[in-house]
């Protein structure tokens, strides 16, 4: 399995990526290691240390759908991870319950990161 860093990746060489990934808690595509956050996308596994996460928040998107009995919307939960460069990843989650559990765990594992979407610029 090959691991790809989110962000610049400088100073992350001493991380035990394989061991933490195997021992981590898995929630959908996300794996919470001891000191590293992982997520899968197709055949790649991306990672970022909790110390490099600057902000994280949930993004709920309504996806229109045609159903047999009419039209409706599906609610899709995403977790957005931000670093120094801005938004690094938007990860689809299996549901609202998983999103709430993940937010709670990230609060414990990345206490220095800000929670919530950044404020919109009032000039725009």
mmCIF file of C-alpha atoms in Angstrom:
data_model
loop_
_atom_site.group_PDB
_atom_site.id
_atom_site.type_symbol
_atom_site.label_atom_id
_atom_site.label_comp_id
_atom_site.label_asym_id
_atom_site.label_seq_id
_atom_site.Cartn_x
_atom_site.Cartn_y
_atom_site.Cartn_z
ATOM 1 C CA UNK A 1 0.000 0.000 0.000
ATOM 2 C CA UNK A 2 1.375 3.393 -0.959
ATOM 3 C CA UNK A 3 0.784 6.520 1.122
ATOM 4 C CA UNK A 4 0.576 10.041 -0.311
ATOM 5 C CA UNK A 5 0.942 13.166 1.850
ATOM 6 C CA UNK A 6 -1.676 15.917 1.899
ATOM 7 C CA UNK A 7 0.110 19.242 1.857
ATOM 8 C CA UNK A 8 3.852 19.710 1.572
ATOM 9 C CA UNK A 9 4.858 16.659 3.652
ATOM 10 C CA UNK A 10 8.052 18.200 5.018
ATOM 11 C CA UNK A 11 9.142 16.781 8.347
ATOM 12 C CA UNK A 12 6.761 13.808 8.196
ATOM 13 C CA UNK A 13 9.371 11.155 7.317
ATOM 14 C CA UNK A 14 9.553 9.675 10.830
ATOM 15 C CA UNK A 15 5.882 8.605 10.919
ATOM 16 C CA UNK A 16 5.047 4.885 11.108
ATOM 17 C CA UNK A 17 2.430 5.067 8.367
ATOM 18 C CA UNK A 18 1.772 1.361 7.795
ATOM 19 C CA UNK A 19 1.585 0.459 11.496
ATOM 20 C CA UNK A 20 -0.728 3.332 12.414
ATOM 21 C CA UNK A 21 -2.970 2.621 9.436
ATOM 22 C CA UNK A 22 -3.352 -1.060 10.395
ATOM 23 C CA UNK A 23 -4.051 -0.245 14.061
ATOM 24 C CA UNK A 24 -6.253 2.826 13.425
ATOM 25 C CA UNK A 25 -10.010 3.192 13.815
ATOM 26 C CA UNK A 26 -11.774 3.027 10.463
ATOM 27 C CA UNK A 27 -14.939 5.016 9.722
ATOM 28 C CA UNK A 28 -15.978 4.693 6.076
ATOM 29 C CA UNK A 29 -13.055 5.870 3.910
ATOM 30 C CA UNK A 30 -11.337 7.478 6.914
ATOM 31 C CA UNK A 31 -8.823 5.882 9.273
ATOM 32 C CA UNK A 32 -7.806 7.577 12.520
ATOM 33 C CA UNK A 33 -4.271 6.601 13.466
ATOM 34 C CA UNK A 34 -2.496 7.496 16.690
ATOM 35 C CA UNK A 35 -0.945 10.678 15.264
ATOM 36 C CA UNK A 36 -2.005 10.604 11.591
ATOM 37 C CA UNK A 37 -5.326 11.096 9.755
ATOM 38 C CA UNK A 38 -5.781 8.838 6.676
ATOM 39 C CA UNK A 39 -8.392 8.540 3.948
ATOM 40 C CA UNK A 40 -8.752 6.319 0.903
ATOM 41 C CA UNK A 41 -9.498 7.490 -2.600
ATOM 42 C CA UNK A 42 -9.645 4.671 -5.133
ATOM 43 C CA UNK A 43 -6.318 2.813 -4.705
ATOM 44 C CA UNK A 44 -4.433 5.598 -2.924
ATOM 45 C CA UNK A 45 -4.238 6.334 0.778
ATOM 46 C CA UNK A 46 -3.658 9.983 1.681
ATOM 47 C CA UNK A 47 -2.395 11.077 5.080
ATOM 48 C CA UNK A 48 -1.801 14.173 7.180
ATOM 49 C CA UNK A 49 -0.560 14.416 10.771
ATOM 50 C CA UNK A 50 -3.081 15.876 13.202
ATOM 51 C CA UNK A 51 -0.614 18.677 13.971
ATOM 52 C CA UNK A 52 -0.812 19.866 10.322
ATOM 53 C CA UNK A 53 -4.633 20.105 10.314
ATOM 54 C CA UNK A 54 -5.610 23.764 10.766
ATOM 55 C CA UNK A 55 -9.381 23.477 10.372
ATOM 56 C CA UNK A 56 -12.009 20.813 9.739
ATOM 57 C CA UNK A 57 -15.758 20.896 9.280
ATOM 58 C CA UNK A 58 -18.763 19.025 7.900
ATOM 59 C CA UNK A 59 -20.205 19.930 4.529
ATOM 60 C CA UNK A 60 -23.696 18.642 3.795
ATOM 61 C CA UNK A 61 -24.719 18.593 0.132
ATOM 62 C CA UNK A 62 -28.199 17.926 -1.203
ATOM 63 C CA UNK A 63 -28.081 15.751 -4.321
ATOM 64 C CA UNK A 64 -31.237 15.689 -6.459
ATOM 65 C CA UNK A 65 -32.525 12.232 -7.340
ATOM 66 C CA UNK A 66 -35.295 10.787 -9.492
ATOM 67 C CA UNK A 67 -37.148 8.104 -7.609
ATOM 68 C CA UNK A 68 -39.872 5.712 -8.712
ATOM 69 C CA UNK A 69 -42.533 7.784 -6.948
ATOM 70 C CA UNK A 70 -41.254 11.242 -7.872
ATOM 71 C CA UNK A 71 -38.291 13.419 -7.089
ATOM 72 C CA UNK A 72 -36.309 13.804 -3.932
ATOM 73 C CA UNK A 73 -32.979 14.853 -2.512
ATOM 74 C CA UNK A 74 -30.290 12.753 -0.905
ATOM 75 C CA UNK A 75 -28.270 14.307 1.870
ATOM 76 C CA UNK A 76 -24.534 13.609 1.364
ATOM 77 C CA UNK A 77 -22.197 14.173 4.331
ATOM 78 C CA UNK A 78 -18.599 15.247 3.716
ATOM 79 C CA UNK A 79 -15.669 16.060 5.968
ATOM 80 C CA UNK A 80 -13.466 18.934 4.796
ATOM 81 C CA UNK A 81 -9.844 19.059 5.980
ATOM 82 C CA UNK A 82 -7.923 22.339 5.729
ATOM 83 C CA UNK A 83 -4.195 22.959 6.108
ATOM 84 C CA UNK A 84 -1.942 25.962 5.689
ATOM 85 C CA UNK A 85 -2.751 26.088 1.944
ATOM 86 C CA UNK A 86 -6.533 26.051 2.428
ATOM 87 C CA UNK A 87 -8.882 23.150 1.717
ATOM 88 C CA UNK A 88 -6.898 19.957 1.193
ATOM 89 C CA UNK A 89 -9.614 17.320 0.952
ATOM 90 C CA UNK A 90 -13.364 16.785 0.908
ATOM 91 C CA UNK A 91 -14.107 13.230 2.024
ATOM 92 C CA UNK A 92 -17.487 11.554 1.538
ATOM 93 C CA UNK A 93 -18.797 9.930 4.715
ATOM 94 C CA UNK A 94 -21.304 7.076 5.081
ATOM 95 C CA UNK A 95 -23.875 9.113 7.011
ATOM 96 C CA UNK A 96 -24.739 11.656 9.685
ATOM 97 C CA UNK A 97 -23.928 9.332 12.578
ATOM 98 C CA UNK A 98 -20.454 8.628 11.171
ATOM 99 C CA UNK A 99 -19.885 12.358 10.617
ATOM 100 C CA UNK A 100 -20.758 13.184 14.232
ATOM 101 C CA UNK A 101 -18.511 10.418 15.584
ATOM 102 C CA UNK A 102 -15.663 11.544 13.353
ATOM 103 C CA UNK A 103 -16.009 15.187 14.418
ATOM 104 C CA UNK A 104 -15.933 14.121 18.070
ATOM 105 C CA UNK A 105 -12.825 11.983 17.544
ATOM 106 C CA UNK A 106 -11.043 14.736 15.624
ATOM 107 C CA UNK A 107 -11.766 17.133 18.484
ATOM 108 C CA UNK A 108 -9.889 14.761 20.768
ATOM 109 C CA UNK A 109 -7.033 13.916 18.361
ATOM 110 C CA UNK A 110 -6.460 17.392 16.849
ATOM 111 C CA UNK A 111 -7.244 19.800 19.714
ATOM 112 C CA UNK A 112 -5.344 22.720 18.122
ATOM 113 C CA UNK A 113 -7.383 22.658 14.898
ATOM 114 C CA UNK A 114 -10.302 25.031 14.462
ATOM 115 C CA UNK A 115 -13.739 23.518 14.051
ATOM 116 C CA UNK A 116 -16.209 25.011 11.622
ATOM 117 C CA UNK A 117 -16.299 26.606 8.222
ATOM 118 C CA UNK A 118 -14.287 29.806 7.777
ATOM 119 C CA UNK A 119 -16.346 32.994 7.675
ATOM 120 C CA UNK A 120 -17.238 34.340 4.255
ATOM 121 C CA UNK A 121 -15.532 37.520 3.137
ATOM 122 C CA UNK A 122 -18.046 40.382 3.663
ATOM 123 C CA UNK A 123 -16.658 42.256 0.631
ATOM 124 C CA UNK A 124 -17.825 39.578 -1.802
#
